[in-house]
Short mmCIF file of N, CA and C in Angstrom, two decimals:
data_model
loop_
_atom_site.label_atom_id
_atom_site.label_comp_id
_atom_site.label_asym_id
_atom_site.label_seq_id
_atom_site.Cartn_x
_atom_site.Cartn_y
_atom_site.Cartn_z
N TRP A 1 -40.98 113.76 30.77
CA TRP A 1 -40.56 112.38 30.76
C TRP A 1 -39.46 112.19 31.77
N ARG A 2 -39.52 111.06 32.48
CA ARG A 2 -38.48 110.73 33.45
C ARG A 2 -38.18 109.25 33.31
N PRO A 3 -36.92 108.84 33.51
CA PRO A 3 -36.60 107.42 33.51
C PRO A 3 -37.46 106.71 34.55
N ALA A 4 -37.77 105.44 34.31
CA ALA A 4 -38.66 104.68 35.20
C ALA A 4 -38.19 104.71 36.65
N ALA A 5 -36.89 104.64 36.86
CA ALA A 5 -36.36 104.64 38.22
C ALA A 5 -36.57 105.96 38.94
N CYS A 6 -36.88 107.01 38.18
CA CYS A 6 -37.03 108.34 38.79
C CYS A 6 -38.48 108.74 38.97
N ARG A 7 -39.41 107.93 38.54
CA ARG A 7 -40.82 108.30 38.65
C ARG A 7 -41.27 108.18 40.09
N ARG A 8 -42.04 109.14 40.53
CA ARG A 8 -42.54 109.19 41.90
C ARG A 8 -43.99 109.65 41.88
N PRO A 9 -44.76 109.28 42.90
CA PRO A 9 -46.08 109.90 43.02
C PRO A 9 -45.89 111.41 43.11
N ARG A 10 -46.90 112.17 42.71
CA ARG A 10 -46.80 113.63 42.66
C ARG A 10 -46.27 114.23 43.97
N ALA A 11 -46.70 113.74 45.09
CA ALA A 11 -46.27 114.30 46.38
C ALA A 11 -44.77 114.15 46.62
N MET A 12 -44.13 113.18 45.96
CA MET A 12 -42.71 112.94 46.18
C MET A 12 -41.84 113.50 45.07
N ARG A 13 -42.42 114.07 44.04
CA ARG A 13 -41.63 114.51 42.88
C ARG A 13 -40.61 115.58 43.22
N ALA A 14 -40.94 116.47 44.15
CA ALA A 14 -40.00 117.54 44.49
C ALA A 14 -38.70 116.98 45.06
N ALA A 15 -38.77 115.79 45.65
CA ALA A 15 -37.60 115.17 46.25
C ALA A 15 -36.80 114.35 45.24
N ALA A 16 -37.22 114.32 43.99
CA ALA A 16 -36.57 113.48 42.99
C ALA A 16 -35.47 114.19 42.22
N ALA A 17 -34.91 115.25 42.77
CA ALA A 17 -33.90 116.05 42.06
C ALA A 17 -32.68 115.23 41.65
N ALA A 18 -32.36 114.18 42.37
CA ALA A 18 -31.19 113.38 42.04
C ALA A 18 -31.32 112.73 40.67
N CYS A 19 -32.52 112.55 40.20
CA CYS A 19 -32.74 111.94 38.90
C CYS A 19 -32.68 112.95 37.76
N ASP A 20 -32.62 114.22 38.07
CA ASP A 20 -32.71 115.24 37.04
C ASP A 20 -31.59 115.19 36.02
N ALA A 21 -30.37 114.97 36.45
CA ALA A 21 -29.26 114.96 35.50
C ALA A 21 -29.44 113.84 34.48
N GLU A 22 -29.88 112.67 34.94
CA GLU A 22 -30.13 111.56 34.04
C GLU A 22 -31.24 111.90 33.06
N SER A 23 -32.25 112.63 33.50
CA SER A 23 -33.38 112.98 32.64
C SER A 23 -32.96 113.85 31.47
N VAL A 24 -32.00 114.75 31.67
CA VAL A 24 -31.56 115.64 30.60
C VAL A 24 -30.99 114.84 29.44
N GLU A 25 -30.16 113.86 29.75
CA GLU A 25 -29.52 113.08 28.70
C GLU A 25 -30.47 112.08 28.06
N ALA A 26 -31.39 111.49 28.84
CA ALA A 26 -32.20 110.40 28.35
C ALA A 26 -33.55 110.82 27.78
N ALA A 27 -34.00 112.00 28.06
CA ALA A 27 -35.35 112.42 27.68
C ALA A 27 -35.51 112.49 26.16
N PRO A 28 -36.56 111.85 25.63
CA PRO A 28 -36.81 111.97 24.20
C PRO A 28 -37.33 113.38 23.90
N ARG A 29 -36.98 113.89 22.75
CA ARG A 29 -37.40 115.23 22.36
C ARG A 29 -38.69 115.12 21.55
N GLY A 30 -39.74 115.72 22.04
CA GLY A 30 -41.00 115.72 21.32
C GLY A 30 -41.03 116.78 20.23
N HIS A 31 -40.32 117.88 20.42
CA HIS A 31 -40.27 118.97 19.44
C HIS A 31 -38.83 119.15 19.02
N ASP A 32 -38.57 118.99 17.73
CA ASP A 32 -37.21 119.14 17.21
C ASP A 32 -37.14 120.45 16.44
N TRP A 33 -36.57 121.46 17.06
CA TRP A 33 -36.49 122.79 16.47
C TRP A 33 -35.63 122.80 15.21
N ALA A 34 -34.77 121.82 15.04
CA ALA A 34 -33.91 121.76 13.86
C ALA A 34 -34.60 121.06 12.68
N SER A 35 -35.74 120.46 12.92
CA SER A 35 -36.46 119.72 11.88
C SER A 35 -37.16 120.65 10.90
N ALA A 36 -37.12 120.29 9.63
CA ALA A 36 -37.84 121.08 8.61
C ALA A 36 -39.35 121.01 8.86
N ASP A 37 -39.83 119.93 9.43
CA ASP A 37 -41.26 119.78 9.73
C ASP A 37 -41.70 120.70 10.86
N TRP A 38 -40.78 121.08 11.75
CA TRP A 38 -41.14 121.95 12.87
C TRP A 38 -41.62 123.30 12.34
N ASN A 39 -40.88 123.91 11.43
CA ASN A 39 -41.34 125.08 10.66
C ASN A 39 -41.82 126.23 11.54
N TRP A 40 -41.02 126.60 12.56
CA TRP A 40 -41.39 127.67 13.49
C TRP A 40 -41.68 128.97 12.75
N GLY A 41 -42.77 129.63 13.15
CA GLY A 41 -43.09 130.94 12.60
C GLY A 41 -44.01 130.91 11.39
N TYR A 42 -44.41 129.73 10.97
CA TYR A 42 -45.28 129.61 9.80
C TYR A 42 -46.63 129.03 10.22
N ALA A 43 -47.63 129.24 9.37
CA ALA A 43 -49.00 128.81 9.67
C ALA A 43 -49.23 127.34 9.35
N SER A 44 -48.19 126.62 9.05
CA SER A 44 -48.31 125.18 8.85
C SER A 44 -47.06 124.51 9.42
N GLY A 45 -47.19 123.26 9.76
CA GLY A 45 -46.08 122.51 10.33
C GLY A 45 -46.37 122.09 11.76
N SER A 46 -45.50 121.25 12.28
CA SER A 46 -45.75 120.70 13.62
C SER A 46 -45.64 121.77 14.71
N ALA A 47 -44.84 122.82 14.50
CA ALA A 47 -44.76 123.90 15.50
C ALA A 47 -46.11 124.61 15.62
N HIS A 48 -46.73 124.88 14.49
CA HIS A 48 -48.04 125.55 14.48
C HIS A 48 -49.08 124.68 15.20
N ASP A 49 -49.07 123.38 14.91
CA ASP A 49 -50.02 122.46 15.55
C ASP A 49 -49.78 122.38 17.06
N ALA A 50 -48.51 122.23 17.46
CA ALA A 50 -48.19 122.13 18.89
C ALA A 50 -48.53 123.43 19.62
N ALA A 51 -48.27 124.57 18.98
CA ALA A 51 -48.57 125.86 19.60
C ALA A 51 -50.07 126.02 19.80
N GLY A 52 -50.85 125.64 18.81
CA GLY A 52 -52.32 125.74 18.94
C GLY A 52 -52.85 124.87 20.06
N GLU A 53 -52.32 123.67 20.18
CA GLU A 53 -52.76 122.76 21.24
C GLU A 53 -52.39 123.32 22.61
N LEU A 54 -51.16 123.82 22.74
CA LEU A 54 -50.71 124.35 24.03
C LEU A 54 -51.47 125.62 24.40
N ARG A 55 -51.67 126.51 23.45
CA ARG A 55 -52.46 127.72 23.73
C ARG A 55 -53.87 127.36 24.19
N GLY A 56 -54.46 126.34 23.58
CA GLY A 56 -55.80 125.91 23.99
C GLY A 56 -55.84 125.42 25.43
N ARG A 57 -54.84 124.63 25.82
CA ARG A 57 -54.79 124.12 27.20
C ARG A 57 -54.48 125.20 28.22
N LEU A 58 -53.74 126.24 27.80
CA LEU A 58 -53.30 127.28 28.75
C LEU A 58 -54.00 128.60 28.46
N SER A 59 -55.28 128.54 28.19
CA SER A 59 -56.02 129.74 27.76
C SER A 59 -56.53 130.61 28.90
N SER A 60 -56.37 130.17 30.14
CA SER A 60 -56.87 130.98 31.26
C SER A 60 -55.79 131.13 32.32
N PRO A 61 -55.86 132.20 33.13
CA PRO A 61 -54.89 132.35 34.21
C PRO A 61 -54.82 131.14 35.16
N PRO A 62 -55.96 130.55 35.58
CA PRO A 62 -55.83 129.38 36.47
C PRO A 62 -55.11 128.20 35.79
N ALA A 63 -55.34 128.00 34.50
CA ALA A 63 -54.67 126.91 33.78
C ALA A 63 -53.17 127.17 33.68
N ARG A 64 -52.80 128.42 33.40
CA ARG A 64 -51.38 128.76 33.30
C ARG A 64 -50.70 128.65 34.66
N ARG A 65 -51.39 129.06 35.72
CA ARG A 65 -50.83 128.96 37.06
C ARG A 65 -50.56 127.50 37.42
N ALA A 66 -51.56 126.65 37.21
CA ALA A 66 -51.41 125.22 37.53
C ALA A 66 -50.29 124.59 36.70
N TRP A 67 -50.19 125.00 35.45
CA TRP A 67 -49.16 124.46 34.56
C TRP A 67 -47.76 124.84 35.07
N LEU A 68 -47.57 126.10 35.51
CA LEU A 68 -46.27 126.51 36.04
C LEU A 68 -45.92 125.74 37.31
N VAL A 69 -46.89 125.48 38.15
CA VAL A 69 -46.65 124.68 39.35
C VAL A 69 -46.16 123.29 38.94
N ASP A 70 -46.78 122.71 37.91
CA ASP A 70 -46.37 121.40 37.42
C ASP A 70 -44.98 121.44 36.78
N VAL A 71 -44.66 122.52 36.07
CA VAL A 71 -43.32 122.66 35.48
C VAL A 71 -42.28 122.62 36.59
N LEU A 72 -42.51 123.38 37.63
CA LEU A 72 -41.54 123.47 38.71
C LEU A 72 -41.42 122.15 39.47
N ALA A 73 -42.50 121.41 39.58
CA ALA A 73 -42.48 120.14 40.32
C ALA A 73 -41.56 119.12 39.64
N GLY A 74 -41.44 119.19 38.34
CA GLY A 74 -40.58 118.25 37.61
C GLY A 74 -41.28 116.95 37.33
N GLY A 75 -40.99 116.38 36.18
CA GLY A 75 -41.53 115.08 35.82
C GLY A 75 -42.96 115.09 35.32
N ILE A 76 -43.60 116.24 35.32
CA ILE A 76 -45.00 116.33 34.89
C ILE A 76 -45.07 116.95 33.51
N VAL A 77 -44.42 118.07 33.32
CA VAL A 77 -44.42 118.79 32.05
C VAL A 77 -43.07 118.55 31.38
N PRO A 78 -43.07 118.00 30.17
CA PRO A 78 -41.79 117.78 29.49
C PRO A 78 -41.10 119.10 29.16
N TRP A 79 -39.76 119.10 29.16
CA TRP A 79 -39.02 120.32 28.89
C TRP A 79 -39.36 120.90 27.53
N ASP A 80 -39.55 120.05 26.52
CA ASP A 80 -39.84 120.60 25.18
C ASP A 80 -41.14 121.38 25.17
N GLU A 81 -42.10 121.02 26.00
CA GLU A 81 -43.34 121.78 26.12
C GLU A 81 -43.08 123.11 26.83
N THR A 82 -42.24 123.09 27.86
CA THR A 82 -41.86 124.31 28.56
C THR A 82 -41.14 125.26 27.61
N GLN A 83 -40.24 124.71 26.82
CA GLN A 83 -39.49 125.50 25.84
C GLN A 83 -40.44 126.12 24.82
N LEU A 84 -41.44 125.36 24.37
CA LEU A 84 -42.43 125.89 23.42
C LEU A 84 -43.23 127.02 24.06
N ALA A 85 -43.64 126.86 25.31
CA ALA A 85 -44.40 127.91 25.99
C ALA A 85 -43.57 129.19 26.11
N LEU A 86 -42.29 129.04 26.46
CA LEU A 86 -41.43 130.22 26.53
C LEU A 86 -41.31 130.88 25.16
N ALA A 87 -41.15 130.08 24.12
CA ALA A 87 -41.05 130.63 22.76
C ALA A 87 -42.30 131.41 22.39
N LEU A 88 -43.46 130.88 22.72
CA LEU A 88 -44.73 131.58 22.43
C LEU A 88 -44.84 132.86 23.25
N LEU A 89 -44.40 132.80 24.50
CA LEU A 89 -44.40 133.98 25.36
C LEU A 89 -43.47 135.06 24.80
N TRP A 90 -42.28 134.65 24.38
CA TRP A 90 -41.32 135.60 23.81
C TRP A 90 -41.82 136.17 22.49
N GLN A 91 -42.46 135.34 21.69
CA GLN A 91 -43.01 135.80 20.41
C GLN A 91 -44.07 136.88 20.65
N ARG A 92 -44.96 136.63 21.61
CA ARG A 92 -46.00 137.61 21.92
C ARG A 92 -45.38 138.91 22.47
N ALA A 93 -44.43 138.77 23.39
CA ALA A 93 -43.80 139.95 23.97
C ALA A 93 -43.11 140.78 22.90
N THR A 94 -42.49 140.13 21.94
CA THR A 94 -41.83 140.85 20.84
C THR A 94 -42.85 141.61 20.02
N ARG A 95 -43.97 140.98 19.69
CA ARG A 95 -45.05 141.65 18.93
C ARG A 95 -45.58 142.86 19.67
N GLU A 96 -45.64 142.77 21.00
CA GLU A 96 -46.20 143.84 21.83
C GLU A 96 -45.17 144.88 22.24
N GLY A 97 -43.94 144.78 21.73
CA GLY A 97 -42.91 145.75 22.08
C GLY A 97 -42.32 145.53 23.46
N ARG A 98 -42.44 144.34 24.00
CA ARG A 98 -41.91 144.03 25.33
C ARG A 98 -40.70 143.09 25.25
N ASP A 99 -40.03 143.04 24.11
CA ASP A 99 -38.90 142.14 23.92
C ASP A 99 -37.70 142.66 24.70
N ALA A 100 -37.31 141.91 25.69
CA ALA A 100 -36.17 142.31 26.52
C ALA A 100 -34.88 141.66 26.01
N GLY A 101 -34.93 141.09 24.83
CA GLY A 101 -33.78 140.38 24.28
C GLY A 101 -34.10 138.95 23.93
N PHE A 102 -35.31 138.52 24.25
CA PHE A 102 -35.68 137.14 23.97
C PHE A 102 -35.93 136.89 22.48
N GLY A 103 -36.17 137.95 21.71
CA GLY A 103 -36.37 137.78 20.27
C GLY A 103 -35.14 137.16 19.62
N GLU A 104 -33.96 137.58 20.05
CA GLU A 104 -32.71 137.03 19.55
C GLU A 104 -32.56 135.57 19.97
N VAL A 105 -32.89 135.27 21.22
CA VAL A 105 -32.81 133.89 21.71
C VAL A 105 -33.79 133.02 20.92
N LEU A 106 -34.98 133.53 20.66
CA LEU A 106 -35.99 132.80 19.90
C LEU A 106 -35.50 132.52 18.48
N ALA A 107 -34.87 133.50 17.84
CA ALA A 107 -34.34 133.29 16.48
C ALA A 107 -33.28 132.19 16.48
N ARG A 108 -32.45 132.17 17.49
CA ARG A 108 -31.43 131.12 17.59
C ARG A 108 -32.06 129.77 17.88
N MET A 109 -33.13 129.76 18.69
CA MET A 109 -33.84 128.53 18.97
C MET A 109 -34.46 127.99 17.68
N ALA A 110 -35.09 128.88 16.91
CA ALA A 110 -35.72 128.48 15.65
C ALA A 110 -34.70 127.96 14.64
N ALA A 111 -33.46 128.41 14.75
CA ALA A 111 -32.39 127.94 13.88
C ALA A 111 -31.82 126.60 14.33
N GLY A 112 -32.30 126.09 15.46
CA GLY A 112 -31.87 124.78 15.96
C GLY A 112 -30.58 124.81 16.75
N GLU A 113 -30.13 125.97 17.18
CA GLU A 113 -28.85 126.09 17.88
C GLU A 113 -28.81 125.40 19.25
N PHE A 114 -29.95 125.17 19.85
CA PHE A 114 -29.97 124.68 21.22
C PHE A 114 -30.42 123.22 21.33
N GLU A 115 -30.33 122.44 20.27
CA GLU A 115 -30.90 121.10 20.25
C GLU A 115 -30.03 120.03 20.90
N SER A 116 -28.76 120.25 21.08
CA SER A 116 -27.89 119.26 21.72
C SER A 116 -27.90 119.47 23.24
N PRO A 117 -27.40 118.49 24.01
CA PRO A 117 -27.29 118.72 25.46
C PRO A 117 -26.45 119.97 25.79
N ALA A 118 -25.36 120.20 25.07
CA ALA A 118 -24.57 121.42 25.29
C ALA A 118 -25.38 122.65 24.88
N GLY A 119 -26.18 122.52 23.83
CA GLY A 119 -27.04 123.61 23.40
C GLY A 119 -28.08 123.94 24.46
N GLN A 120 -28.59 122.93 25.15
CA GLN A 120 -29.56 123.17 26.22
C GLN A 120 -28.92 123.94 27.37
N GLU A 121 -27.65 123.64 27.66
CA GLU A 121 -26.91 124.41 28.67
C GLU A 121 -26.79 125.87 28.22
N SER A 122 -26.48 126.08 26.95
CA SER A 122 -26.37 127.45 26.41
C SER A 122 -27.71 128.17 26.45
N LEU A 123 -28.78 127.44 26.14
CA LEU A 123 -30.12 128.04 26.20
C LEU A 123 -30.43 128.52 27.61
N LEU A 124 -30.15 127.69 28.59
CA LEU A 124 -30.39 128.08 29.98
C LEU A 124 -29.59 129.34 30.32
N GLU A 125 -28.34 129.39 29.92
CA GLU A 125 -27.52 130.57 30.19
C GLU A 125 -28.10 131.81 29.52
N GLU A 126 -28.61 131.67 28.30
CA GLU A 126 -29.21 132.81 27.60
C GLU A 126 -30.50 133.26 28.29
N ILE A 127 -31.32 132.31 28.71
CA ILE A 127 -32.56 132.66 29.41
C ILE A 127 -32.23 133.41 30.70
N GLU A 128 -31.27 132.89 31.45
CA GLU A 128 -30.88 133.55 32.70
C GLU A 128 -30.34 134.95 32.43
N ARG A 129 -29.50 135.09 31.41
CA ARG A 129 -28.90 136.39 31.09
C ARG A 129 -29.96 137.42 30.73
N VAL A 130 -30.86 137.05 29.84
CA VAL A 130 -31.86 138.01 29.38
C VAL A 130 -32.91 138.28 30.47
N SER A 131 -33.29 137.25 31.21
CA SER A 131 -34.34 137.46 32.22
C SER A 131 -33.88 138.35 33.37
N MET A 132 -32.56 138.46 33.56
CA MET A 132 -32.06 139.34 34.63
C MET A 132 -32.44 140.80 34.36
N GLY A 133 -32.69 141.15 33.11
CA GLY A 133 -33.08 142.52 32.78
C GLY A 133 -34.56 142.78 32.92
N LEU A 134 -35.33 141.76 33.23
CA LEU A 134 -36.77 141.94 33.39
C LEU A 134 -37.08 142.45 34.79
N GLY A 135 -38.19 143.14 34.91
CA GLY A 135 -38.64 143.59 36.22
C GLY A 135 -39.15 142.42 37.05
N LEU A 136 -39.47 142.72 38.27
CA LEU A 136 -40.03 141.70 39.16
C LEU A 136 -41.47 141.40 38.73
N PRO A 137 -41.93 140.17 38.99
CA PRO A 137 -43.32 139.84 38.66
C PRO A 137 -44.29 140.75 39.41
N GLU A 138 -45.47 140.92 38.81
CA GLU A 138 -46.51 141.75 39.43
C GLU A 138 -47.81 140.96 39.50
N GLY A 139 -48.71 141.38 40.38
CA GLY A 139 -50.05 140.81 40.46
C GLY A 139 -50.06 139.31 40.71
N LEU A 140 -50.86 138.59 39.91
CA LEU A 140 -50.97 137.13 40.06
C LEU A 140 -49.62 136.45 39.89
N ASP A 141 -48.81 136.98 38.98
CA ASP A 141 -47.49 136.40 38.74
C ASP A 141 -46.59 136.57 39.97
N ALA A 142 -46.67 137.70 40.64
CA ALA A 142 -45.88 137.93 41.84
C ALA A 142 -46.31 137.00 42.97
N GLU A 143 -47.61 136.80 43.10
CA GLU A 143 -48.12 135.90 44.14
C GLU A 143 -47.58 134.49 43.94
N LEU A 144 -47.61 134.01 42.69
CA LEU A 144 -47.13 132.66 42.42
C LEU A 144 -45.61 132.58 42.60
N ALA A 145 -44.88 133.60 42.19
CA ALA A 145 -43.43 133.61 42.36
C ALA A 145 -43.06 133.50 43.83
N GLU A 146 -43.75 134.24 44.66
CA GLU A 146 -43.48 134.22 46.10
C GLU A 146 -43.76 132.83 46.68
N GLU A 147 -44.81 132.20 46.19
CA GLU A 147 -45.20 130.88 46.68
C GLU A 147 -44.21 129.79 46.25
N LEU A 148 -43.68 129.88 45.05
CA LEU A 148 -42.92 128.78 44.47
C LEU A 148 -41.41 128.86 44.58
N MET A 149 -40.84 130.04 44.58
CA MET A 149 -39.39 130.17 44.42
C MET A 149 -38.62 129.95 45.71
N GLY A 150 -37.35 129.65 45.54
CA GLY A 150 -36.45 129.54 46.68
C GLY A 150 -36.37 128.16 47.28
N GLY A 151 -36.53 127.12 46.46
CA GLY A 151 -36.49 125.75 46.97
C GLY A 151 -35.10 125.16 47.07
N GLY A 152 -34.05 125.94 46.84
CA GLY A 152 -32.70 125.43 46.97
C GLY A 152 -32.35 124.39 45.92
N ARG A 153 -32.90 124.50 44.73
CA ARG A 153 -32.65 123.52 43.68
C ARG A 153 -31.25 123.73 43.11
N VAL A 154 -30.52 122.63 42.87
CA VAL A 154 -29.16 122.78 42.39
C VAL A 154 -28.87 122.03 41.09
N SER A 155 -29.61 121.01 40.75
CA SER A 155 -29.31 120.25 39.54
C SER A 155 -29.63 121.08 38.30
N PHE A 156 -29.04 120.71 37.17
CA PHE A 156 -29.29 121.41 35.92
C PHE A 156 -30.78 121.39 35.61
N GLU A 157 -31.39 120.22 35.69
CA GLU A 157 -32.81 120.09 35.32
C GLU A 157 -33.69 120.96 36.22
N ALA A 158 -33.43 120.95 37.53
CA ALA A 158 -34.21 121.77 38.46
C ALA A 158 -33.96 123.26 38.21
N ARG A 159 -32.71 123.62 37.97
CA ARG A 159 -32.37 125.03 37.69
C ARG A 159 -33.04 125.49 36.40
N ARG A 160 -33.07 124.61 35.41
CA ARG A 160 -33.71 124.93 34.13
C ARG A 160 -35.20 125.17 34.32
N ARG A 161 -35.86 124.30 35.09
CA ARG A 161 -37.30 124.48 35.34
C ARG A 161 -37.56 125.76 36.11
N GLU A 162 -36.78 126.01 37.17
CA GLU A 162 -36.99 127.20 37.99
C GLU A 162 -36.74 128.47 37.17
N THR A 163 -35.72 128.47 36.34
CA THR A 163 -35.42 129.64 35.50
C THR A 163 -36.57 129.88 34.52
N ALA A 164 -37.08 128.82 33.92
CA ALA A 164 -38.20 128.96 32.98
C ALA A 164 -39.42 129.53 33.67
N VAL A 165 -39.73 129.02 34.85
CA VAL A 165 -40.91 129.50 35.58
C VAL A 165 -40.74 130.95 36.00
N LEU A 166 -39.60 131.30 36.54
CA LEU A 166 -39.38 132.68 36.98
C LEU A 166 -39.40 133.64 35.78
N THR A 167 -38.82 133.23 34.67
CA THR A 167 -38.86 134.06 33.46
C THR A 167 -40.29 134.27 33.01
N ALA A 168 -41.07 133.20 32.98
CA ALA A 168 -42.48 133.32 32.58
C ALA A 168 -43.24 134.25 33.52
N LEU A 169 -42.99 134.15 34.81
CA LEU A 169 -43.69 135.01 35.77
C LEU A 169 -43.26 136.46 35.60
N ARG A 170 -41.97 136.70 35.35
CA ARG A 170 -41.50 138.07 35.13
C ARG A 170 -42.13 138.69 33.89
N MET A 171 -42.54 137.83 32.94
CA MET A 171 -43.14 138.31 31.70
C MET A 171 -44.67 138.27 31.76
N GLN A 172 -45.21 138.11 32.97
CA GLN A 172 -46.65 138.12 33.23
C GLN A 172 -47.39 137.02 32.48
N PHE A 173 -46.82 135.84 32.47
CA PHE A 173 -47.39 134.67 31.80
C PHE A 173 -48.79 134.35 32.33
N VAL A 174 -48.94 134.32 33.64
CA VAL A 174 -50.24 133.97 34.22
C VAL A 174 -51.29 135.01 33.83
N THR A 175 -50.92 136.27 33.96
CA THR A 175 -51.86 137.36 33.70
C THR A 175 -52.16 137.55 32.22
N LEU A 176 -51.12 137.60 31.39
CA LEU A 176 -51.29 137.96 29.98
C LEU A 176 -51.36 136.77 29.02
N GLY A 177 -50.83 135.63 29.42
CA GLY A 177 -50.81 134.48 28.52
C GLY A 177 -49.66 134.55 27.56
N MET A 178 -49.82 133.78 26.47
CA MET A 178 -48.73 133.72 25.49
C MET A 178 -49.24 133.96 24.10
#
């Protein structure tokens, strides 16, 4: 979601970074991790429904690749959907013994610690901190990382998107899924 004044045709979205700070404060939250209805980690509730829908849309490497390109472009994929995808990725990595520290971040996310604007800043710092311990992307993920990274993004919103994409690529999101 972006304020009306910040909406651009897809070709111009990369240049809309000036609107990013406004988007953080004004964006409606589609997923409320602090809500009892969200019910993260259980087979019922809005988290379960949203996870199933997102997994269905991102069930193949080409779909995941295209989705990450859209995340990085800004204004196409809402942050709450990006946050859900990261949570699903971290959940899977933890089950597979590949938890580099994201299990703790996920537990804090599920507890609703990151729901305020200041909490979102803290979440970004935690993602950056933990992802620094991950290896470099490999295979399809490395190809996409090389293609997408290094755009000189400086706003919070752009940094948040780039950090999420790079973290996903380091965790082999395109190759392995979530």
